[in-house]
XYZ file of C-alpha atoms in Angstrom:
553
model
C 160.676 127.552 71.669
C 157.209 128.769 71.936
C 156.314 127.506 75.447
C 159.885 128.959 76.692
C 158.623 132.223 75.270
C 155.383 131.943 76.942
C 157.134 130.993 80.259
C 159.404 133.958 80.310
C 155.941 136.335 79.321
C 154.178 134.859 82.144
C 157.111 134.939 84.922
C 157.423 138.812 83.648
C 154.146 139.156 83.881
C 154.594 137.588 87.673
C 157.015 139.751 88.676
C 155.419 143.107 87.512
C 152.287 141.862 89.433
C 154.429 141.078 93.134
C 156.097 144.611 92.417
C 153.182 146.412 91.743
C 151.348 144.938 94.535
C 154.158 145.482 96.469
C 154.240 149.052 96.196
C 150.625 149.245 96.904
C 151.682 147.469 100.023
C 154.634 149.425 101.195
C 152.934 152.903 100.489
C 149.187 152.225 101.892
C 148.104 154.555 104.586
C 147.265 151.475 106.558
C 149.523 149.716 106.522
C 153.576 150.101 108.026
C 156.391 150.433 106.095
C 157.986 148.751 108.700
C 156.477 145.453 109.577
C 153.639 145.404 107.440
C 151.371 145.236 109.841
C 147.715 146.911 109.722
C 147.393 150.139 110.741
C 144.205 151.665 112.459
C 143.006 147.956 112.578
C 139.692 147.616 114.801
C 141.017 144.528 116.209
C 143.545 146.307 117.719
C 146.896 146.984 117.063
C 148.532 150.244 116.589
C 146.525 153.349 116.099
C 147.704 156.275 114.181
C 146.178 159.282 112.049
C 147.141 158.040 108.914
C 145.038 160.713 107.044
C 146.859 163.492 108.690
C 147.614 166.799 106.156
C 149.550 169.119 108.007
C 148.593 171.574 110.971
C 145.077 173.825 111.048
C 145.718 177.069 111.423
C 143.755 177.792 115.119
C 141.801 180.654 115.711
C 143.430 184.033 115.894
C 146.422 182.909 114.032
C 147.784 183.399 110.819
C 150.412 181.193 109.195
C 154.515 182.983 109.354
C 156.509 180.856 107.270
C 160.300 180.437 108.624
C 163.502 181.527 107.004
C 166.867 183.261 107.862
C 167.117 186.939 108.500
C 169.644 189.273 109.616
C 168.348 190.530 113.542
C 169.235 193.594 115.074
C 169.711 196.825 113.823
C 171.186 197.818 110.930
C 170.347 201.697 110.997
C 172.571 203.851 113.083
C 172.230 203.463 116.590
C 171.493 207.054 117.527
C 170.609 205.541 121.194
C 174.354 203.698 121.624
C 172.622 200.893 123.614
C 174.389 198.308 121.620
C 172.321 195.824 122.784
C 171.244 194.972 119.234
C 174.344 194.454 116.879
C 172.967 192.519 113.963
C 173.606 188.981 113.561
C 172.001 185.991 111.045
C 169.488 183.624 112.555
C 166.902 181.258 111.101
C 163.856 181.161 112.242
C 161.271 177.787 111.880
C 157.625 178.019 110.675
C 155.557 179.482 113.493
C 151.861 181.001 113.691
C 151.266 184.157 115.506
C 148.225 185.897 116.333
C 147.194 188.558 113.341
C 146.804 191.168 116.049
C 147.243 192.076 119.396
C 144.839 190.277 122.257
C 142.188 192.421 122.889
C 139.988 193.803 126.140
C 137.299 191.537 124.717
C 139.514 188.241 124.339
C 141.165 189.045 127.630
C 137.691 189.645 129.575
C 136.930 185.892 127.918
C 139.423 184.975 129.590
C 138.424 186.810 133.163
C 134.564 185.167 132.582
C 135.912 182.052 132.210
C 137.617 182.192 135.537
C 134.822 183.724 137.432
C 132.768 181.383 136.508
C 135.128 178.044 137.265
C 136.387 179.834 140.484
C 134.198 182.528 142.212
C 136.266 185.187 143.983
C 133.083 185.230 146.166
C 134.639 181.818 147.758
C 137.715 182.990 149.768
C 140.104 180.142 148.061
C 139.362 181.411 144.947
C 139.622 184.977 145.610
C 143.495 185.200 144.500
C 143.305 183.033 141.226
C 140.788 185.751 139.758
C 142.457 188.671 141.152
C 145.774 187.723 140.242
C 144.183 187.568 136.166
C 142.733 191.231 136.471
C 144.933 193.825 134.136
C 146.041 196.662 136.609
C 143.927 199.535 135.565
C 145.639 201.953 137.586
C 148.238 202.177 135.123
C 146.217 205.018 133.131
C 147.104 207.375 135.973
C 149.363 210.212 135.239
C 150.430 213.067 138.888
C 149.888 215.665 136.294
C 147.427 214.362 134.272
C 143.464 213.510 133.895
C 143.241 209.540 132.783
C 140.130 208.463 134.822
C 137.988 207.874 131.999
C 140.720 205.262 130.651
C 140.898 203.775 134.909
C 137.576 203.326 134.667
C 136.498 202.209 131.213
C 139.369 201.258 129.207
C 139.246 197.441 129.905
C 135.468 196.716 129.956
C 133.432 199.476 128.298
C 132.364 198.037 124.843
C 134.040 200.881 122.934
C 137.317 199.666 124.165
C 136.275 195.872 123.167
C 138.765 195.864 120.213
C 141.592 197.900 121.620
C 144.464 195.890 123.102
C 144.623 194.914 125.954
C 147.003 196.484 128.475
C 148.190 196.836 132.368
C 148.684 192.883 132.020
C 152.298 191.499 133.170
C 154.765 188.821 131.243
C 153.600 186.437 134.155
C 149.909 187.436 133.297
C 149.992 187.342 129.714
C 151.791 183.744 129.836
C 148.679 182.579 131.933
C 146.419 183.592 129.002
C 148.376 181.900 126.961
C 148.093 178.598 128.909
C 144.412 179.298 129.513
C 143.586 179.754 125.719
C 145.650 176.163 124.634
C 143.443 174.147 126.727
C 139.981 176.169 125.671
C 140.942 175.575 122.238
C 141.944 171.671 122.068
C 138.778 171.535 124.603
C 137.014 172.676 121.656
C 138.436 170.279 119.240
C 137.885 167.066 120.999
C 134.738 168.567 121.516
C 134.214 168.507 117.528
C 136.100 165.421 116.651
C 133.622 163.277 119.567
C 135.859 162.643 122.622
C 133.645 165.131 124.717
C 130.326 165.711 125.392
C 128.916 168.439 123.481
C 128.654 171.912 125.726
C 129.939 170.357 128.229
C 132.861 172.924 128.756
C 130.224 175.303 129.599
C 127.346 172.995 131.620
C 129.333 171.105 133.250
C 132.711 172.913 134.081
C 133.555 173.665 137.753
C 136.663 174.022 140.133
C 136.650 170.445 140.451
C 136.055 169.367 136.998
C 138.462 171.568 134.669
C 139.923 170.808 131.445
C 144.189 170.586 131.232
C 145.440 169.585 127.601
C 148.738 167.946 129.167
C 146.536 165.834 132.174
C 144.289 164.762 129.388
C 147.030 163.446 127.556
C 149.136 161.828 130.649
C 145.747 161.022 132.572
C 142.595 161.103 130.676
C 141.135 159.200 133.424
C 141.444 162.369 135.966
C 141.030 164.756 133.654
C 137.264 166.215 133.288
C 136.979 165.088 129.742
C 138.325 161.532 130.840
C 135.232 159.875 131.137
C 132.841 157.046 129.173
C 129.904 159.758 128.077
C 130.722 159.831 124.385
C 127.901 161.917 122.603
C 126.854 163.392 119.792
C 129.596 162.608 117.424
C 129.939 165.308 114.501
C 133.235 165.890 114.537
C 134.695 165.532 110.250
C 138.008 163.764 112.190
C 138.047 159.968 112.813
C 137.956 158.752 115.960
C 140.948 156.714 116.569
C 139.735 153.838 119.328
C 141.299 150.606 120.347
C 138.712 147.514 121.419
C 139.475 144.334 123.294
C 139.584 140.826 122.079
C 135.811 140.996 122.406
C 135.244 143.759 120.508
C 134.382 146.237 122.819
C 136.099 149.913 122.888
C 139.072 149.703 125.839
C 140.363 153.434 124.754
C 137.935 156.166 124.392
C 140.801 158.812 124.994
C 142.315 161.102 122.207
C 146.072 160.862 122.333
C 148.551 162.700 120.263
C 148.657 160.400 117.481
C 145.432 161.445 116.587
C 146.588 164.602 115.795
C 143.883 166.616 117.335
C 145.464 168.361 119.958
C 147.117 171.741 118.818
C 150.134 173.175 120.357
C 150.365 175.403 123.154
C 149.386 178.594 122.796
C 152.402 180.631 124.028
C 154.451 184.046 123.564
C 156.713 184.727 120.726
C 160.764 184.508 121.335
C 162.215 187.868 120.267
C 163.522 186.205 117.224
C 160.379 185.219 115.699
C 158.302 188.449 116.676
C 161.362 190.465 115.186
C 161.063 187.885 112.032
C 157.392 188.321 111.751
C 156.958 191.856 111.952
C 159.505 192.064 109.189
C 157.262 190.669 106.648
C 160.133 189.311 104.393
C 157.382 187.204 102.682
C 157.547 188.775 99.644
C 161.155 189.727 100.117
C 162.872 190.484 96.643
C 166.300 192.887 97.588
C 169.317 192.394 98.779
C 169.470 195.137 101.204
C 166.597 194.418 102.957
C 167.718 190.945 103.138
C 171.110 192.164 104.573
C 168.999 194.287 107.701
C 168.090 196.797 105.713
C 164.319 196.887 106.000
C 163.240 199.535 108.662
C 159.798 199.126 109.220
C 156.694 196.257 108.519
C 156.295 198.164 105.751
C 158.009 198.670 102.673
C 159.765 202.591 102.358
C 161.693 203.910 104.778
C 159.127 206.553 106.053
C 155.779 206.125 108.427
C 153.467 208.204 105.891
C 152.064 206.433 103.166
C 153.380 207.117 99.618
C 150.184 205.801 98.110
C 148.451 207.676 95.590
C 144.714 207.339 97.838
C 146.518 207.498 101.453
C 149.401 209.572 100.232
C 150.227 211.082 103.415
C 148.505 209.039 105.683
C 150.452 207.813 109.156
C 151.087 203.730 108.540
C 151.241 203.700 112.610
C 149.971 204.703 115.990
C 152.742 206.648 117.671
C 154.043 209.650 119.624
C 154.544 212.431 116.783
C 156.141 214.898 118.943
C 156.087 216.774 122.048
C 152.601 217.459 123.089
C 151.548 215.576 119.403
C 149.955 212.156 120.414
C 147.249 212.840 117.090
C 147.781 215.082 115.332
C 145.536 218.507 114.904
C 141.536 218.013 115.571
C 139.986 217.502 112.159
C 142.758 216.274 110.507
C 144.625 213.583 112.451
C 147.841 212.096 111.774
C 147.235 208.320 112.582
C 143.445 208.586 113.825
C 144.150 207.915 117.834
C 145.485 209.660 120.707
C 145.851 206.507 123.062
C 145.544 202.967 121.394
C 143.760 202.401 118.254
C 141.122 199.676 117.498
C 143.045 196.241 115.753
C 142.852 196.162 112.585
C 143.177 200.011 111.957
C 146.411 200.288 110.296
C 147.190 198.122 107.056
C 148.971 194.197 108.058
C 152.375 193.628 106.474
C 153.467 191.062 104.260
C 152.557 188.241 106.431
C 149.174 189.467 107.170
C 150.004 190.978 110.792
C 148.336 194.281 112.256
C 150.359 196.921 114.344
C 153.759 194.974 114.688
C 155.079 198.857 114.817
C 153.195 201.067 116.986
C 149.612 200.678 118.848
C 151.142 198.712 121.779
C 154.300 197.714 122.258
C 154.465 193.593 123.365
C 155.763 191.065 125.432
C 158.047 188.572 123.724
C 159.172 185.366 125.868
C 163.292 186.135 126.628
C 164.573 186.979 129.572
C 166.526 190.560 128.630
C 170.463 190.285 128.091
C 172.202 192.960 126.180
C 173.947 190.670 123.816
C 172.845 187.778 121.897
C 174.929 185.341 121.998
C 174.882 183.976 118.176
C 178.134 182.388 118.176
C 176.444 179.669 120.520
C 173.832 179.230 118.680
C 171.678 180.628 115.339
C 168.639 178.399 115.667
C 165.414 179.399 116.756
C 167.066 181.712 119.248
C 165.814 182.092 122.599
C 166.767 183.154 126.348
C 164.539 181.797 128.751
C 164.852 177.747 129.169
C 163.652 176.351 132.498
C 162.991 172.747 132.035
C 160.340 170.493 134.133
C 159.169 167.427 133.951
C 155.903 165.956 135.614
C 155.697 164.931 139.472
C 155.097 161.737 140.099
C 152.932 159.721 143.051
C 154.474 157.128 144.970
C 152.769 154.740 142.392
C 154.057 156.179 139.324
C 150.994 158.108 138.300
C 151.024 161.713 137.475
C 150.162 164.279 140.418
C 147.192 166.204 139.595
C 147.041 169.945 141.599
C 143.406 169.710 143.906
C 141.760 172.666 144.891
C 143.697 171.914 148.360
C 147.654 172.366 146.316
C 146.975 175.456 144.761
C 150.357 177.202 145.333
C 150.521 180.882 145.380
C 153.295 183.254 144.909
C 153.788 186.603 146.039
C 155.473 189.356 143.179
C 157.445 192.111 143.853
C 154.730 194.444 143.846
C 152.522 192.841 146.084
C 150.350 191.101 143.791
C 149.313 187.567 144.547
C 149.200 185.000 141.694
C 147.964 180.969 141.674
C 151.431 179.224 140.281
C 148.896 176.145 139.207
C 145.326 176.041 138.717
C 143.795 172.464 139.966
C 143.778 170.204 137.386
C 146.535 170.522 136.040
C 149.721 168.538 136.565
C 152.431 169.714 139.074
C 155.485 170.721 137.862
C 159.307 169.932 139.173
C 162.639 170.289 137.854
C 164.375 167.784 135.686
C 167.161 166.157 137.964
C 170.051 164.217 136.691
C 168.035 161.203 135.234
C 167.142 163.710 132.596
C 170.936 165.258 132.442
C 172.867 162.375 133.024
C 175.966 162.570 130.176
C 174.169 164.694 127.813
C 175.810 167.400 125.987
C 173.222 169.570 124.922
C 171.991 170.520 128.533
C 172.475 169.998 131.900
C 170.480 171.169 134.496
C 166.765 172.624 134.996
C 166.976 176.470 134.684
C 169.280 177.694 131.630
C 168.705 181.323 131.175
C 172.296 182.264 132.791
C 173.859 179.785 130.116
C 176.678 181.612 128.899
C 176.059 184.560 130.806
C 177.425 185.399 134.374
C 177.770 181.045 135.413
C 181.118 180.313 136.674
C 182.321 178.224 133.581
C 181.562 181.260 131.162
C 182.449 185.002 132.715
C 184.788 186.041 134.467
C 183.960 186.184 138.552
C 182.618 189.584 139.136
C 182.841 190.266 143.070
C 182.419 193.191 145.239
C 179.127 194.430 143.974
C 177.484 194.083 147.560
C 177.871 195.609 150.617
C 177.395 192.279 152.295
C 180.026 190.122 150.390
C 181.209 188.942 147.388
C 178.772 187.149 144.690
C 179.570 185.900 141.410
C 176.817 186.992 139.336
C 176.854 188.611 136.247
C 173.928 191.397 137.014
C 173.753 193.146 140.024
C 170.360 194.076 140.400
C 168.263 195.296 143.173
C 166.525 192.494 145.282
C 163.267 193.564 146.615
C 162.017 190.796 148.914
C 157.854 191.183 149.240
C 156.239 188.217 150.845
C 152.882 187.042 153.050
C 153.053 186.784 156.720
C 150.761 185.002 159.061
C 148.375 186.984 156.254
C 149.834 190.352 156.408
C 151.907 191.529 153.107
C 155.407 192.523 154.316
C 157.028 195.146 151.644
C 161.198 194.575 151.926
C 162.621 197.151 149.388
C 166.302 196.943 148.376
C 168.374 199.957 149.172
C 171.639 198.558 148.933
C 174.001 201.393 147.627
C 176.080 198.704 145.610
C 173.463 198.273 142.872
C 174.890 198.568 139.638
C 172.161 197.202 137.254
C 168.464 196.467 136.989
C 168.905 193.652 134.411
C 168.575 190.162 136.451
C 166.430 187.028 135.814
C 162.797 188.465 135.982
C 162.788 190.872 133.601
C 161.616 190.142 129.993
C 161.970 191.802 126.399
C 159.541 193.943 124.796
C 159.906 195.055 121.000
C 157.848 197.543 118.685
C 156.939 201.092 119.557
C 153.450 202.422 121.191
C 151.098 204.959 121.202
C 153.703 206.749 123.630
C 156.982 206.312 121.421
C 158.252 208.022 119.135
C 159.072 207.134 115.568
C 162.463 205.521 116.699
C 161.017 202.743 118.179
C 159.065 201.760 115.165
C 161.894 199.763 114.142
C 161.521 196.010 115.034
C 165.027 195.506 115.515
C 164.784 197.877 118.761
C 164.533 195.958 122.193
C 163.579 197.566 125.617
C 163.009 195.768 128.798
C 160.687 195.763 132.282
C 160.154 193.588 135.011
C 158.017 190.453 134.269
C 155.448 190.800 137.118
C 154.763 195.023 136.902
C 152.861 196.033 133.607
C 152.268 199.651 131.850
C 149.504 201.620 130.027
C 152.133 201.089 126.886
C 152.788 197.397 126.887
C 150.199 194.698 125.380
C 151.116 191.087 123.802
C 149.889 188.590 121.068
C 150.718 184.925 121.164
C 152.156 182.358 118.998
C 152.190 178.863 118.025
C 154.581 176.254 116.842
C 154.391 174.832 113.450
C 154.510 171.004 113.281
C 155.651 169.016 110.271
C 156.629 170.791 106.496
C 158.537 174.465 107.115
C 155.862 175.620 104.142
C 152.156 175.620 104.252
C 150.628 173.013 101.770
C 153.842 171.882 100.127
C 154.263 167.967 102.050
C 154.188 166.007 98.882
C 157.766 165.674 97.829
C 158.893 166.021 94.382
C 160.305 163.186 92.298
């Protein structure tokens, strides 16, 4: 009886041991759930960032956790655009810049490209000259602006104003610009490149591009064998051959360095952020009813030590951009330095007033919610990368730098060399799927033959099916001479088409009325105003909230 009873003890025992060890085994870091293979193993194997947390916040940006809100406007329409009736969306975790990019970021941004390609060399001339803000937007027939012409952009006291005179087009180049400086920066850290070297050794020819890194380290300036001066508090995540020596030196994505892009917001998430339903607690204002970033539905301050005091920067009435000298209203006549008005909720500045900004849609008076209540956005043009007869990716030389003429006679680089060269998707990517199916989708719904009715007659010359019917001005370079084609057609019934973009918030030049974020206004992508600025956002990866990815038992 006794050595049955010590059996069963020890094949209890047995059992609790396998289990235990196990679930050691199944839940180690390095180790897969899957096969049980190693993970991370220097003998090779797969490689993977096992010690991963959850996304750094990168510079500039503060952390807008997602949720669902009621967009559009709530408040009487005293305007009748209708272009805003409200509707329920949910918006993801994003990050967005805590204030507006400033002349000092932007002229960053205008060194940097000076320096990589000098306008002194005449094949370089339109890539930096493309990035200048137009300045020339301070001018006024009946008014005296030079001092703003002439100083507004680079004269230290304007360093922390925001930036304006820059276009959609413009301000998504920044945006582009600023992803790859940053992830530059953290490879830079984590070991993968040579320390300074985005500064020594940088040059047209030898430029940094987050996505040829990626798809072709070994082209990309970065995508070499110099591996110095390793601080960097990341591991660094390298595969070696049979002999031991290192046959990867490249970061990839499973490393989880590389940030993502930099971009604009969609309307829907700039509406949602400046909002600031973090610390939302009523019903009303989750039903639309908040009017401003701020709590109240007033622009003075009903604080006891600002009682009084303007929360904004905006138009106060005819003639009244200031208030009276010696006592001010809201402290500026023009823009205002960041940072000069209190954040909301989320820990934004001047999401009402200041500037008003770019967001990424293409402009379309109604929002088409039925469709779809995710993320919203108006815009998609998908590409994929082009492709040498060999299969390799086809990295833009100094030689395919494409340029393309706007409307207003402005010349801009479409590509910067470097960087990959991008096509549309074609029917290997559309083949039998239902959720798109073809390359450019901003018409979606919205004046394509399968979703309006045919609208004809709006041109003199013919018929044409489209749903706007907007002037076409047709500006263009020939044999180096800019020809200027302006559209006069009588038949023009609309100025909404493809190229122009939203812009939400009030400025310095609107009135109170436009202090609401549900408001939307638009203007064409490639012209830009003394009233207009932008701040960019970023995509959240992994949990929806911020230091909450252990889940609960």
């Amino acid at each position: 009886m006794k050595k049955v009873m010590a059996f069963k003890i020890i094949a209890v025992l047995a059992l609790a041991i396998f289990a235990t060890s196990c679930k050691k085994s199944s839940s180690s870091k390095n180790s897969s759930r899957a096969t049980g293979w190693a993970i991370n193993d220097k003998k090779g194997g797969f490689q993977y960032n096992s010690d991963f947390k959850e996304q750094e916040t990168a510079p500039g940006l503060v952390f807008i956790e997602g949720g669902t809100f009621t967009k559009g406007q709530v408040q009487d329409d005293v305007m009748h655009d209708w272009n805003n009736s409200p509707n329920q969306q949910h918006v993801q975790s994003f990050y967005m810049d805590e204030t507006e990019v400033t002349n000092a970021m932007y002229m960053e941004y205008l060194d940097w490209i000076k320096r990589v390609y000098p306008p002194s060399e005449d094949h370089f001339k339109a890539i930096y000259e493309g990035a200048l803000p137009d300045t020339l937007v301070w001018r006024n027939r009946l008014g005296f602006n030079e001092v703003m012409t002439e100083n507004y952009l680079r004269h230290p006291g304007y360093g922390e104003y925001p930036v304006v005179g820059v276009s959609w087009i413009q301000a998504v180049e920044f945006a582009n610009w600023r992803s790859d400086r940053v992830n530059e920066y953290n490879l830079e850290k984590a070991g993968f490149l040579k320390r300074d070297a985005k500064v020594t050794d940088v040059s047209s020819d030898q430029t940094f591009s987050t996505d040829t890194y990626i798809n072709a380290p070994t082209e990309s300036y970065g995508g070499n064998e110099e591996i110095t001066n390793f601080e960097g508090k990341n591991k660094r995540y390298v595969r070696t051959d049979v002999d031991g020596n290192e046959s990867n030196i490249y970061a990839t994505r499973e490393t989880g360095l590389f940030a993502p892009k930099y971009r604009l917001p969609t309307e829907t998430e700039w509406e949602y952020a400046a909002l600031g339903l973090s610390e939302l607690r009523s019903y009303n204002m989750y039903r639309g009813r908040k009017k401003y970033p701020w709590d109240g539905q007033y622009t003075r301050s009903g604080k006891r030590k600002i009682r009084g005091d303007q929360m904004a920067n905006f138009k106060q009435g005819k003639g009244d951009y200031g208030g009276i000298a010696g006592w001010s209203d809201d402290g500026a006549d023009i823009t205002n330095a960041v940072k000069s008005y209190a954040p909301n909720d989320f820990g934004l500045y001047d999401m009402a007033g200041n500037v008003a900004e770019w967001v990424a849609d293409v402009y379309r008076p109604i929002v088409d919610d039925e469709f779809n209540d995710f993320n919203y956005y108006r815009g998609n043009v998908y590409t994929k990368n082009a492709l040498n007869e060999d299969g390799s990716v086809k990295v833009i030389t100094t030689d395919d730098i494409v340029y393309d003429t706007l409307s207003n006679g402005k010349v801009i680089a479409r590509n910067l060399p470097g960087e990959i060269l991008q096509v549309p998707i074609d029917e290997n990517e559309t083949y039998l799927r239902t959720n798109f199916d073809k390359s450019d989708e901003i018409n979606f719904r919205d004046g394509d033959r399968r979703s309006s009715r045919e609208f004809s007659n709006f041109e003199d010359e013919g018929k044409t099916s489209e749903m706007y019917n907007a002037p076409k001005h047709n500006t263009r370079i020939e044999n180096g001479e800019l020809i200027r084609e302006n559209d006069k057609a009588n038949g023009r019934t609309s100025l909404i088409n493809d190229e122009v973009r939203v812009y939400k918030g009030g400025s310095w030049k609107d009135r109170e009325y436009w202090l609401d974020p549900a408001q939307r206004r638009f203007f064409p992508q490639d012209m830009a105003t003394d009233y207009i600025g932008f701040r960019c956002a970023m995509s959240r990866v992994g949990s929806k909230s911020k230091n909450k990815n252990k889940t609960k038992n």
